[in-house]
PDB file of C-alpha atoms in Angstrom:
ATOM      1  CA  UNK A 834      27.202 -18.640 -22.099  1.00 44.00           C
ATOM      2  CA  UNK A 835      26.842 -21.369 -19.428  1.00 43.00           C
ATOM      3  CA  UNK A 836      28.241 -19.057 -16.741  1.00 48.00           C
ATOM      4  CA  UNK A 837      25.812 -16.327 -17.811  1.00 46.00           C
ATOM      5  CA  UNK A 838      22.864 -18.725 -17.597  1.00 42.00           C
ATOM      6  CA  UNK A 839      23.912 -19.817 -14.108  1.00 43.00           C
ATOM      7  CA  UNK A 840      24.259 -16.169 -13.046  1.00 50.00           C
ATOM      8  CA  UNK A 841      20.806 -15.266 -14.404  1.00 46.00           C
ATOM      9  CA  UNK A 842      19.093 -18.274 -12.843  1.00 45.00           C
ATOM     10  CA  UNK A 843      20.862 -17.796  -9.512  1.00 52.00           C
ATOM     11  CA  UNK A 844      19.983 -14.092  -9.372  1.00 48.00           C
ATOM     12  CA  UNK A 845      16.373 -14.803 -10.337  1.00 46.00           C
ATOM     13  CA  UNK A 846      15.751 -17.284  -7.535  1.00 45.00           C
ATOM     14  CA  UNK A 847      17.694 -15.217  -4.996  1.00 49.00           C
ATOM     15  CA  UNK A 848      15.602 -12.125  -5.723  1.00 48.00           C
ATOM     16  CA  UNK A 849      12.382 -14.134  -5.391  1.00 46.00           C
ATOM     17  CA  UNK A 850      13.457 -15.707  -2.082  1.00 50.00           C
ATOM     18  CA  UNK A 851      14.711 -12.380  -0.711  1.00 54.00           C
ATOM     19  CA  UNK A 852      11.460 -10.587  -1.513  1.00 51.00           C
ATOM     20  CA  UNK A 853       9.247 -13.322  -0.089  1.00 50.00           C
ATOM     21  CA  UNK A 854      11.246 -13.575   3.135  1.00 53.00           C
ATOM     22  CA  UNK A 855      10.987  -9.822   3.751  1.00 52.00           C
ATOM     23  CA  UNK A 856       7.201  -9.581   3.623  1.00 54.00           C
ATOM     24  CA  UNK A 857       5.290  -8.406   6.666  1.00 55.00           C
ATOM     25  CA  UNK A 858       4.459 -11.279   9.068  1.00 59.00           C
ATOM     26  CA  UNK A 859       0.836 -10.165   9.541  1.00 55.00           C
ATOM     27  CA  UNK A 860       0.386 -10.031   5.780  1.00 57.00           C
ATOM     28  CA  UNK A 861       1.812 -13.542   5.478  1.00 60.00           C
ATOM     29  CA  UNK A 862      -0.590 -14.839   8.142  1.00 63.00           C
ATOM     30  CA  UNK A 863      -3.589 -13.267   6.379  1.00 63.00           C
ATOM     31  CA  UNK A 864      -2.315 -14.513   3.044  1.00 62.00           C
ATOM     32  CA  UNK A 865      -1.763 -18.102   4.198  1.00 65.00           C
ATOM     33  CA  UNK A 866      -5.072 -18.219   6.080  1.00 66.00           C
ATOM     34  CA  UNK A 867      -6.990 -17.182   2.983  1.00 64.00           C
ATOM     35  CA  UNK A 868      -5.187 -19.757   0.838  1.00 64.00           C
ATOM     36  CA  UNK A 869      -5.575 -22.582   3.349  1.00 64.00           C
ATOM     37  CA  UNK A 870      -9.365 -22.291   3.507  1.00 58.00           C
ATOM     38  CA  UNK A 871     -11.857 -23.975   1.210  1.00 54.00           C
ATOM     39  CA  UNK A 872     -10.964 -21.620  -1.623  1.00 70.00           C
ATOM     40  CA  UNK A 873      -9.622 -23.929  -4.311  1.00 76.00           C
ATOM     41  CA  UNK A 874     -12.185 -22.737  -6.869  1.00 82.00           C
ATOM     42  CA  UNK A 875     -11.197 -19.114  -6.317  1.00 84.00           C
ATOM     43  CA  UNK A 876      -7.487 -19.903  -6.490  1.00 85.00           C
ATOM     44  CA  UNK A 877      -7.969 -21.738  -9.787  1.00 88.00           C
ATOM     45  CA  UNK A 878      -9.936 -18.731 -11.053  1.00 91.00           C
ATOM     46  CA  UNK A 879      -7.077 -16.382 -10.139  1.00 92.00           C
ATOM     47  CA  UNK A 880      -4.553 -18.628 -11.874  1.00 92.00           C
ATOM     48  CA  UNK A 881      -6.798 -18.721 -14.950  1.00 95.00           C
ATOM     49  CA  UNK A 882      -7.140 -14.935 -15.075  1.00 95.00           C
ATOM     50  CA  UNK A 883      -3.373 -14.490 -14.587  1.00 94.00           C
ATOM     51  CA  UNK A 884      -2.874 -16.989 -17.394  1.00 94.00           C
ATOM     52  CA  UNK A 885      -5.134 -14.898 -19.628  1.00 95.00           C
ATOM     53  CA  UNK A 886      -2.957 -11.895 -18.825  1.00 95.00           C
ATOM     54  CA  UNK A 887       0.133 -13.686 -20.116  1.00 93.00           C
ATOM     55  CA  UNK A 888      -1.791 -15.216 -22.994  1.00 95.00           C
ATOM     56  CA  UNK A 889      -2.550 -11.685 -24.196  1.00 96.00           C
ATOM     57  CA  UNK A 890       1.070 -10.577 -23.706  1.00 95.00           C
ATOM     58  CA  UNK A 891       2.402 -13.564 -25.643  1.00 95.00           C
ATOM     59  CA  UNK A 892      -0.130 -12.969 -28.412  1.00 96.00           C
ATOM     60  CA  UNK A 893       0.825  -9.298 -28.495  1.00 97.00           C
ATOM     61  CA  UNK A 894       4.524 -10.124 -28.912  1.00 96.00           C
ATOM     62  CA  UNK A 895       3.743 -12.628 -31.647  1.00 95.00           C
ATOM     63  CA  UNK A 896       1.707  -9.944 -33.404  1.00 96.00           C
ATOM     64  CA  UNK A 897       4.214  -7.105 -33.146  1.00 95.00           C
ATOM     65  CA  UNK A 898       7.168  -9.121 -34.499  1.00 94.00           C
ATOM     66  CA  UNK A 899       5.152 -10.560 -37.393  1.00 92.00           C
ATOM     67  CA  UNK A 900       6.492  -7.946 -39.871  1.00 90.00           C
ATOM     68  CA  UNK A 901       9.995  -9.347 -39.250  1.00 91.00           C
ATOM     69  CA  UNK A 902       9.356 -13.016 -38.594  1.00 91.00           C
ATOM     70  CA  UNK A 903       6.319 -15.219 -38.202  1.00 92.00           C
ATOM     71  CA  UNK A 904       6.631 -17.072 -34.904  1.00 93.00           C
ATOM     72  CA  UNK A 905       4.240 -19.546 -33.335  1.00 93.00           C
ATOM     73  CA  UNK A 906       2.690 -19.256 -29.890  1.00 93.00           C
ATOM     74  CA  UNK A 907       5.290 -21.508 -28.254  1.00 91.00           C
ATOM     75  CA  UNK A 908       8.184 -19.434 -29.600  1.00 92.00           C
ATOM     76  CA  UNK A 909       6.498 -16.221 -28.479  1.00 94.00           C
ATOM     77  CA  UNK A 910       5.983 -17.673 -24.988  1.00 92.00           C
ATOM     78  CA  UNK A 911       9.661 -18.610 -24.825  1.00 91.00           C
ATOM     79  CA  UNK A 912      10.702 -15.067 -25.803  1.00 91.00           C
ATOM     80  CA  UNK A 913       8.383 -13.362 -23.301  1.00 91.00           C
ATOM     81  CA  UNK A 914       8.936 -15.614 -20.292  1.00 90.00           C
ATOM     82  CA  UNK A 915      12.705 -15.908 -20.644  1.00 87.00           C
ATOM     83  CA  UNK A 916      12.955 -12.125 -21.120  1.00 86.00           C
ATOM     84  CA  UNK A 917      11.005 -11.620 -17.901  1.00 86.00           C
ATOM     85  CA  UNK A 918      13.194 -14.062 -15.987  1.00 82.00           C
ATOM     86  CA  UNK A 919      16.483 -12.712 -17.337  1.00 75.00           C
ATOM     87  CA  UNK A 920      15.702  -9.016 -16.873  1.00 74.00           C
ATOM     88  CA  UNK A 921      14.337  -9.008 -13.328  1.00 71.00           C
ATOM     89  CA  UNK A 922      17.180  -7.055 -11.744  1.00 66.00           C
ATOM     90  CA  UNK A 923      17.262  -4.317 -14.386  1.00 69.00           C
ATOM     91  CA  UNK A 924      15.372  -1.040 -13.733  1.00 68.00           C
ATOM     92  CA  UNK A 925      11.748  -1.408 -14.859  1.00 67.00           C
ATOM     93  CA  UNK A 926      12.874  -4.675 -16.527  1.00 72.00           C
ATOM     94  CA  UNK A 927      14.526  -2.726 -19.327  1.00 77.00           C
ATOM     95  CA  UNK A 928      16.800  -5.713 -19.936  1.00 77.00           C
ATOM     96  CA  UNK A 929      13.968  -7.481 -21.750  1.00 84.00           C
ATOM     97  CA  UNK A 930      14.777  -5.392 -24.836  1.00 83.00           C
ATOM     98  CA  UNK A 931      18.162  -7.040 -25.200  1.00 82.00           C
ATOM     99  CA  UNK A 932      16.989 -10.523 -24.217  1.00 84.00           C
ATOM    100  CA  UNK A 933      14.170 -10.650 -26.761  1.00 89.00           C
ATOM    101  CA  UNK A 934      16.447  -9.268 -29.464  1.00 88.00           C
ATOM    102  CA  UNK A 935      18.906 -12.137 -28.934  1.00 87.00           C
ATOM    103  CA  UNK A 936      16.331 -14.572 -30.313  1.00 88.00           C
ATOM    104  CA  UNK A 937      16.626 -12.879 -33.713  1.00 90.00           C
ATOM    105  CA  UNK A 938      19.416 -12.544 -36.253  1.00 88.00           C
ATOM    106  CA  UNK A 939      21.918  -9.751 -35.769  1.00 86.00           C
ATOM    107  CA  UNK A 940      20.568  -7.621 -38.612  1.00 86.00           C
ATOM    108  CA  UNK A 941      17.045  -7.836 -37.161  1.00 89.00           C
ATOM    109  CA  UNK A 942      17.825  -6.918 -33.565  1.00 87.00           C
ATOM    110  CA  UNK A 943      17.523  -3.130 -33.796  1.00 85.00           C
ATOM    111  CA  UNK A 944      14.098  -3.497 -35.388  1.00 88.00           C
ATOM    112  CA  UNK A 945      13.057  -5.996 -32.737  1.00 91.00           C
ATOM    113  CA  UNK A 946      14.023  -3.560 -29.981  1.00 88.00           C
ATOM    114  CA  UNK A 947      11.957  -0.820 -31.626  1.00 88.00           C
ATOM    115  CA  UNK A 948       9.002  -3.188 -31.925  1.00 92.00           C
ATOM    116  CA  UNK A 949       9.369  -4.055 -28.255  1.00 92.00           C
ATOM    117  CA  UNK A 950       9.371  -0.337 -27.473  1.00 90.00           C
ATOM    118  CA  UNK A 951       6.127   0.114 -29.415  1.00 92.00           C
ATOM    119  CA  UNK A 952       4.594  -2.834 -27.576  1.00 94.00           C
ATOM    120  CA  UNK A 953       5.504  -1.331 -24.194  1.00 92.00           C
ATOM    121  CA  UNK A 954       4.344   2.133 -25.238  1.00 92.00           C
ATOM    122  CA  UNK A 955       1.004   0.615 -26.230  1.00 95.00           C
ATOM    123  CA  UNK A 956       0.703  -0.851 -22.739  1.00 94.00           C
ATOM    124  CA  UNK A 957       1.634   2.529 -21.271  1.00 93.00           C
ATOM    125  CA  UNK A 958      -1.051   4.122 -23.429  1.00 94.00           C
ATOM    126  CA  UNK A 959      -3.620   1.814 -21.831  1.00 96.00           C
ATOM    127  CA  UNK A 960      -2.310   2.760 -18.379  1.00 95.00           C
ATOM    128  CA  UNK A 961      -2.641   6.463 -19.177  1.00 93.00           C
ATOM    129  CA  UNK A 962      -6.046   6.055 -20.820  1.00 95.00           C
ATOM    130  CA  UNK A 963      -7.549   4.417 -17.745  1.00 96.00           C
ATOM    131  CA  UNK A 964      -5.279   5.922 -15.120  1.00 94.00           C
ATOM    132  CA  UNK A 965      -5.594   9.665 -15.736  1.00 92.00           C
ATOM    133  CA  UNK A 966      -9.386   9.756 -15.260  1.00 94.00           C
ATOM    134  CA  UNK A 967      -9.025   7.459 -12.234  1.00 93.00           C
ATOM    135  CA  UNK A 968      -6.372   9.668 -10.649  1.00 91.00           C
ATOM    136  CA  UNK A 969      -8.356  12.858 -11.283  1.00 90.00           C
ATOM    137  CA  UNK A 970     -11.471  11.286  -9.770  1.00 91.00           C
ATOM    138  CA  UNK A 971      -9.464  10.155  -6.740  1.00 89.00           C
ATOM    139  CA  UNK A 972      -7.977  13.637  -6.204  1.00 87.00           C
ATOM    140  CA  UNK A 973     -11.350  15.394  -6.365  1.00 87.00           C
ATOM    141  CA  UNK A 974     -13.342  12.671  -4.591  1.00 87.00           C
ATOM    142  CA  UNK A 975     -11.035  12.517  -1.570  1.00 80.00           C
ATOM    143  CA  UNK A 976     -10.006  16.185  -1.734  1.00 78.00           C
ATOM    144  CA  UNK A 977      -6.271  15.554  -2.013  1.00 75.00           C
ATOM    145  CA  UNK A 978      -4.375  18.808  -1.612  1.00 73.00           C
ATOM    146  CA  UNK A 979      -1.923  19.146  -4.511  1.00 70.00           C
ATOM    147  CA  UNK A 980       0.112  22.354  -4.830  1.00 70.00           C
ATOM    148  CA  UNK A 981      -0.537  24.094  -8.147  1.00 66.00           C
ATOM    149  CA  UNK A 982       3.159  24.048  -9.057  1.00 69.00           C
ATOM    150  CA  UNK A 983       3.299  20.238  -9.263  1.00 65.00           C
ATOM    151  CA  UNK A 984       0.917  19.798 -12.259  1.00 68.00           C
ATOM    152  CA  UNK A 985       2.594  22.776 -13.913  1.00 76.00           C
ATOM    153  CA  UNK A 986       6.011  21.201 -13.372  1.00 72.00           C
ATOM    154  CA  UNK A 987       4.857  17.907 -14.913  1.00 69.00           C
ATOM    155  CA  UNK A 988       3.350  19.746 -17.898  1.00 76.00           C
ATOM    156  CA  UNK A 989       6.558  21.752 -18.336  1.00 81.00           C
ATOM    157  CA  UNK A 990       8.707  18.607 -18.281  1.00 76.00           C
ATOM    158  CA  UNK A 991       6.471  16.911 -20.863  1.00 73.00           C
ATOM    159  CA  UNK A 992       6.603  19.960 -23.151  1.00 81.00           C
ATOM    160  CA  UNK A 993      10.390  20.216 -22.790  1.00 78.00           C
ATOM    161  CA  UNK A 994      10.762  16.538 -23.661  1.00 71.00           C
ATOM    162  CA  UNK A 995       8.660  17.053 -26.779  1.00 71.00           C
ATOM    163  CA  UNK A 996      10.680  20.128 -27.788  1.00 77.00           C
ATOM    164  CA  UNK A 997      14.022  18.386 -27.221  1.00 71.00           C
ATOM    165  CA  UNK A 998      12.731  15.297 -28.999  1.00 65.00           C
ATOM    166  CA  UNK A 999      11.856  17.352 -32.065  1.00 63.00           C
ATOM    167  CA  UNK A1000      15.062  19.400 -31.955  1.00 66.00           C
ATOM    168  CA  UNK A1001      17.273  16.305 -31.698  1.00 60.00           C
ATOM    169  CA  UNK A1002      15.143  14.003 -33.851  1.00 62.00           C
ATOM    170  CA  UNK A1003      18.067  13.446 -36.236  1.00 65.00           C
ATOM    171  CA  UNK A1004      20.644  12.854 -33.516  1.00 68.00           C
ATOM    172  CA  UNK A1005      21.819   9.315 -32.830  1.00 64.00           C
ATOM    173  CA  UNK A1006      20.346   7.703 -29.753  1.00 62.00           C
ATOM    174  CA  UNK A1007      22.033   5.124 -27.524  1.00 58.00           C
ATOM    175  CA  UNK A1008      21.923   2.557 -30.344  1.00 62.00           C
ATOM    176  CA  UNK A1009      24.218   3.190 -33.284  1.00 64.00           C
ATOM    177  CA  UNK A1010      22.413   4.507 -36.343  1.00 61.00           C
ATOM    178  CA  UNK A1011      19.093   4.913 -34.527  1.00 67.00           C
ATOM    179  CA  UNK A1012      17.458   8.338 -34.379  1.00 72.00           C
ATOM    180  CA  UNK A1013      14.006   9.459 -33.270  1.00 70.00           C
ATOM    181  CA  UNK A1014      13.191  10.244 -36.888  1.00 73.00           C
ATOM    182  CA  UNK A1015      14.158   6.743 -38.052  1.00 75.00           C
ATOM    183  CA  UNK A1016      12.366   5.215 -35.104  1.00 77.00           C
ATOM    184  CA  UNK A1017       9.099   6.983 -35.933  1.00 79.00           C
ATOM    185  CA  UNK A1018       9.487   6.190 -39.632  1.00 82.00           C
ATOM    186  CA  UNK A1019       9.908   2.497 -38.885  1.00 80.00           C
ATOM    187  CA  UNK A1020       6.910   2.415 -36.541  1.00 84.00           C
ATOM    188  CA  UNK A1021       4.680   4.142 -39.107  1.00 86.00           C
ATOM    189  CA  UNK A1022       5.845   1.610 -41.712  1.00 88.00           C
ATOM    190  CA  UNK A1023       4.183  -1.149 -39.690  1.00 88.00           C
ATOM    191  CA  UNK A1024       0.739  -1.894 -41.055  1.00 91.00           C
ATOM    192  CA  UNK A1025      -2.198  -0.183 -39.388  1.00 92.00           C
ATOM    193  CA  UNK A1026      -3.753  -3.593 -38.775  1.00 93.00           C
ATOM    194  CA  UNK A1027      -0.764  -4.803 -36.727  1.00 94.00           C
ATOM    195  CA  UNK A1028      -0.514  -1.577 -34.734  1.00 93.00           C
ATOM    196  CA  UNK A1029      -4.238  -1.578 -34.018  1.00 95.00           C
ATOM    197  CA  UNK A1030      -4.176  -5.195 -32.851  1.00 96.00           C
ATOM    198  CA  UNK A1031      -1.255  -4.501 -30.514  1.00 96.00           C
ATOM    199  CA  UNK A1032      -3.031  -1.493 -28.968  1.00 96.00           C
ATOM    200  CA  UNK A1033      -6.245  -3.487 -28.622  1.00 97.00           C
ATOM    201  CA  UNK A1034      -4.421  -6.388 -26.964  1.00 97.00           C
ATOM    202  CA  UNK A1035      -2.798  -3.910 -24.567  1.00 97.00           C
ATOM    203  CA  UNK A1036      -6.211  -2.542 -23.601  1.00 97.00           C
ATOM    204  CA  UNK A1037      -7.608  -6.039 -23.059  1.00 97.00           C
ATOM    205  CA  UNK A1038      -4.553  -6.997 -21.002  1.00 96.00           C
ATOM    206  CA  UNK A1039      -4.985  -3.940 -18.790  1.00 97.00           C
ATOM    207  CA  UNK A1040      -8.630  -4.819 -18.170  1.00 96.00           C
ATOM    208  CA  UNK A1041      -7.662  -8.404 -17.297  1.00 97.00           C
ATOM    209  CA  UNK A1042      -5.010  -7.625 -14.681  1.00 94.00           C
ATOM    210  CA  UNK A1043      -7.046  -4.743 -13.221  1.00 95.00           C
ATOM    211  CA  UNK A1044      -9.987  -7.147 -12.888  1.00 96.00           C
ATOM    212  CA  UNK A1045      -7.715  -9.688 -11.198  1.00 96.00           C
ATOM    213  CA  UNK A1046      -6.653  -7.027  -8.695  1.00 95.00           C
ATOM    214  CA  UNK A1047     -10.298  -6.336  -7.856  1.00 96.00           C
ATOM    215  CA  UNK A1048     -11.133 -10.031  -7.450  1.00 94.00           C
ATOM    216  CA  UNK A1049      -8.187 -10.488  -5.107  1.00 93.00           C
ATOM    217  CA  UNK A1050      -9.231  -7.471  -3.024  1.00 92.00           C
ATOM    218  CA  UNK A1051     -12.637  -9.050  -2.475  1.00 91.00           C
ATOM    219  CA  UNK A1052     -11.068 -12.467  -1.829  1.00 89.00           C
ATOM    220  CA  UNK A1053      -8.866 -11.077   0.933  1.00 86.00           C
ATOM    221  CA  UNK A1054     -11.804  -9.448   2.657  1.00 84.00           C
ATOM    222  CA  UNK A1055     -12.192  -5.878   1.423  1.00 88.00           C
ATOM    223  CA  UNK A1056     -15.841  -4.950   0.951  1.00 89.00           C
ATOM    224  CA  UNK A1057     -15.691  -2.651  -2.023  1.00 90.00           C
ATOM    225  CA  UNK A1058     -17.921  -2.220  -5.036  1.00 90.00           C
ATOM    226  CA  UNK A1059     -16.575  -2.310  -8.561  1.00 89.00           C
ATOM    227  CA  UNK A1060     -17.387   1.362  -9.167  1.00 89.00           C
ATOM    228  CA  UNK A1061     -15.489   2.385  -6.014  1.00 91.00           C
ATOM    229  CA  UNK A1062     -12.477   0.219  -6.859  1.00 93.00           C
ATOM    230  CA  UNK A1063     -11.931   1.319 -10.463  1.00 94.00           C
ATOM    231  CA  UNK A1064     -10.530   4.822  -9.712  1.00 93.00           C
ATOM    232  CA  UNK A1065      -8.260   3.449  -6.989  1.00 94.00           C
ATOM    233  CA  UNK A1066      -6.899   0.579  -9.073  1.00 95.00           C
ATOM    234  CA  UNK A1067      -6.360   2.635 -12.215  1.00 95.00           C
ATOM    235  CA  UNK A1068      -4.725   5.469 -10.245  1.00 93.00           C
ATOM    236  CA  UNK A1069      -2.455   2.947  -8.510  1.00 91.00           C
ATOM    237  CA  UNK A1070      -1.207   1.469 -11.783  1.00 92.00           C
ATOM    238  CA  UNK A1071      -0.646   4.934 -13.243  1.00 91.00           C
ATOM    239  CA  UNK A1072       1.428   6.156 -10.297  1.00 87.00           C
ATOM    240  CA  UNK A1073       3.373   2.885  -9.968  1.00 84.00           C
ATOM    241  CA  UNK A1074       4.154   2.796 -13.704  1.00 84.00           C
ATOM    242  CA  UNK A1075       6.057   6.106 -13.645  1.00 79.00           C
ATOM    243  CA  UNK A1076       8.160   5.207 -10.598  1.00 72.00           C
ATOM    244  CA  UNK A1077      11.512   3.519 -11.305  1.00 63.00           C
ATOM    245  CA  UNK A1078      11.688   0.065  -9.791  1.00 55.00           C
ATOM    246  CA  UNK A1079      13.653  -3.156  -9.637  1.00 51.00           C
ATOM    247  CA  UNK A1080      12.110  -6.592  -9.272  1.00 48.00           C
ATOM    248  CA  UNK A1081      12.986  -6.749  -5.577  1.00 48.00           C
ATOM    249  CA  UNK A1082      11.322  -3.359  -4.922  1.00 55.00           C
ATOM    250  CA  UNK A1083       8.253  -4.007  -7.086  1.00 60.00           C
ATOM    251  CA  UNK A1084       6.039  -5.177  -4.229  1.00 62.00           C
ATOM    252  CA  UNK A1085       7.265  -2.355  -1.986  1.00 63.00           C
ATOM    253  CA  UNK A1086       6.548   0.352  -4.566  1.00 68.00           C
ATOM    254  CA  UNK A1087       3.199  -0.963  -5.777  1.00 72.00           C
ATOM    255  CA  UNK A1088       2.310  -1.899  -2.210  1.00 72.00           C
ATOM    256  CA  UNK A1089       3.197   1.568  -0.953  1.00 77.00           C
ATOM    257  CA  UNK A1090       1.140   3.282  -3.642  1.00 82.00           C
ATOM    258  CA  UNK A1091      -1.806   0.925  -3.126  1.00 83.00           C
ATOM    259  CA  UNK A1092      -1.707   1.315   0.666  1.00 81.00           C
ATOM    260  CA  UNK A1093      -1.726   5.100   0.377  1.00 83.00           C
ATOM    261  CA  UNK A1094      -4.625   5.172  -2.089  1.00 88.00           C
ATOM    262  CA  UNK A1095      -6.810   2.621  -0.325  1.00 89.00           C
ATOM    263  CA  UNK A1096      -6.062   3.944   3.164  1.00 85.00           C
ATOM    264  CA  UNK A1097      -7.116   7.422   1.987  1.00 85.00           C
ATOM    265  CA  UNK A1098     -10.377   5.802   0.913  1.00 86.00           C
ATOM    266  CA  UNK A1099     -10.744   4.191   4.365  1.00 85.00           C
ATOM    267  CA  UNK A1100      -9.891   0.552   3.590  1.00 87.00           C
ATOM    268  CA  UNK A1101      -7.839  -1.878   5.686  1.00 82.00           C
ATOM    269  CA  UNK A1102      -4.155  -2.038   4.742  1.00 80.00           C
ATOM    270  CA  UNK A1103      -3.413  -5.761   5.255  1.00 80.00           C
ATOM    271  CA  UNK A1104      -5.816  -7.121   2.583  1.00 84.00           C
ATOM    272  CA  UNK A1105      -4.421  -4.537   0.153  1.00 85.00           C
ATOM    273  CA  UNK A1106      -0.852  -5.695   0.824  1.00 82.00           C
ATOM    274  CA  UNK A1107      -1.981  -9.320   0.405  1.00 83.00           C
ATOM    275  CA  UNK A1108      -3.544  -8.420  -2.926  1.00 88.00           C
ATOM    276  CA  UNK A1109      -0.369  -6.728  -4.186  1.00 84.00           C
ATOM    277  CA  UNK A1110       1.676  -9.747  -3.075  1.00 83.00           C
ATOM    278  CA  UNK A1111      -0.697 -12.179  -4.815  1.00 87.00           C
ATOM    279  CA  UNK A1112      -0.543 -10.115  -8.011  1.00 89.00           C
ATOM    280  CA  UNK A1113       3.249 -10.173  -7.817  1.00 85.00           C
ATOM    281  CA  UNK A1114       3.300 -13.944  -7.371  1.00 84.00           C
ATOM    282  CA  UNK A1115       0.782 -14.670 -10.116  1.00 89.00           C
ATOM    283  CA  UNK A1116       2.045 -12.229 -12.735  1.00 88.00           C
ATOM    284  CA  UNK A1117       5.796 -12.151 -12.088  1.00 83.00           C
ATOM    285  CA  UNK A1118       7.168 -14.870  -9.810  1.00 82.00           C
ATOM    286  CA  UNK A1119       5.437 -17.886 -11.355  1.00 86.00           C
ATOM    287  CA  UNK A1120       6.089 -16.752 -14.970  1.00 87.00           C
ATOM    288  CA  UNK A1121       9.698 -15.922 -14.031  1.00 83.00           C
ATOM    289  CA  UNK A1122      10.232 -19.421 -12.620  1.00 82.00           C
ATOM    290  CA  UNK A1123       8.794 -20.892 -15.820  1.00 83.00           C
ATOM    291  CA  UNK A1124      10.928 -18.496 -17.855  1.00 81.00           C
ATOM    292  CA  UNK A1125      14.065 -19.716 -16.082  1.00 78.00           C
ATOM    293  CA  UNK A1126      13.498 -23.070 -17.807  1.00 77.00           C
ATOM    294  CA  UNK A1127      13.718 -21.304 -21.178  1.00 72.00           C
ATOM    295  CA  UNK A1128      16.791 -19.360 -20.046  1.00 69.00           C
ATOM    296  CA  UNK A1129      18.503 -22.685 -19.352  1.00 62.00           C
ATOM    297  CA  UNK A1130      17.680 -23.823 -22.898  1.00 63.00           C
ATOM    298  CA  UNK A1131      18.614 -20.543 -24.577  1.00 57.00           C
ATOM    299  CA  UNK A1132      20.746 -20.595 -27.697  1.00 58.00           C
ATOM    300  CA  UNK A1133      21.922 -17.406 -29.380  1.00 55.00           C
ATOM    301  CA  UNK A1134      20.409 -16.846 -32.805  1.00 55.00           C
ATOM    302  CA  UNK A1135      22.908 -17.345 -35.584  1.00 51.00           C
ATOM    303  CA  UNK A1136      24.239 -14.173 -37.150  1.00 50.00           C
TER     304      UNK A1136
END
């Protein structure tokens, strides 16, 4: 267990250092210049908003696991932050499923993983709810040429997934004894109040970090109105959310998507890259560093 903790902590800090050292020099100069000015009030505001983002996530986790175990805010924070820190190098941070489950007894872990899935699907629902209209507006507003076969291909894939999901609903998934049918049955057994609160918290969290992105854009010098930024920001999060990524490619992927969208709208690239970097620092790097403290204290739940 000690060796595993050392490996996790070492990998976490190496990934952070590697990503920071590879950022564009011009972006770093713009970034440091903005932070070195008389902007302490704004910086504190950004930290506060980022804190609200994680406050909502921690509250959401505390809510979703309540049918299994009542945990306090501090315990929920430990679960969320250590899971972030320990799962950074896994694709789309999928490792958080296993990390969070380890805080619970062996017989509870499958249920915890399903609850975590529902929590993430709720966040994805918020991304789709805001992102699809934003993406459609962007495509029509800036006359993006999309071949007709691409939307048809996406629709076909979605329909095939639904058909296969229904056909194999009783087949065991990757986890022993878990089927789509059992998964859906368990989720529907959760009270409507809990499910509604989780979805609502996901919507609020989306609004918070999208608002933070807009505030950072303005801070780094982009003159853009809120109404003009909403389609671009929501489209960016939608596109970035469906692309596979690792922690060390997160800035590159989100940055690439953001640069394409905002450059199509005629905005300067450097402030956009600075904004993506600041979001990455505020919402991932700083919480991951804090989470590494919890990783060091981790003790496996008794079976």
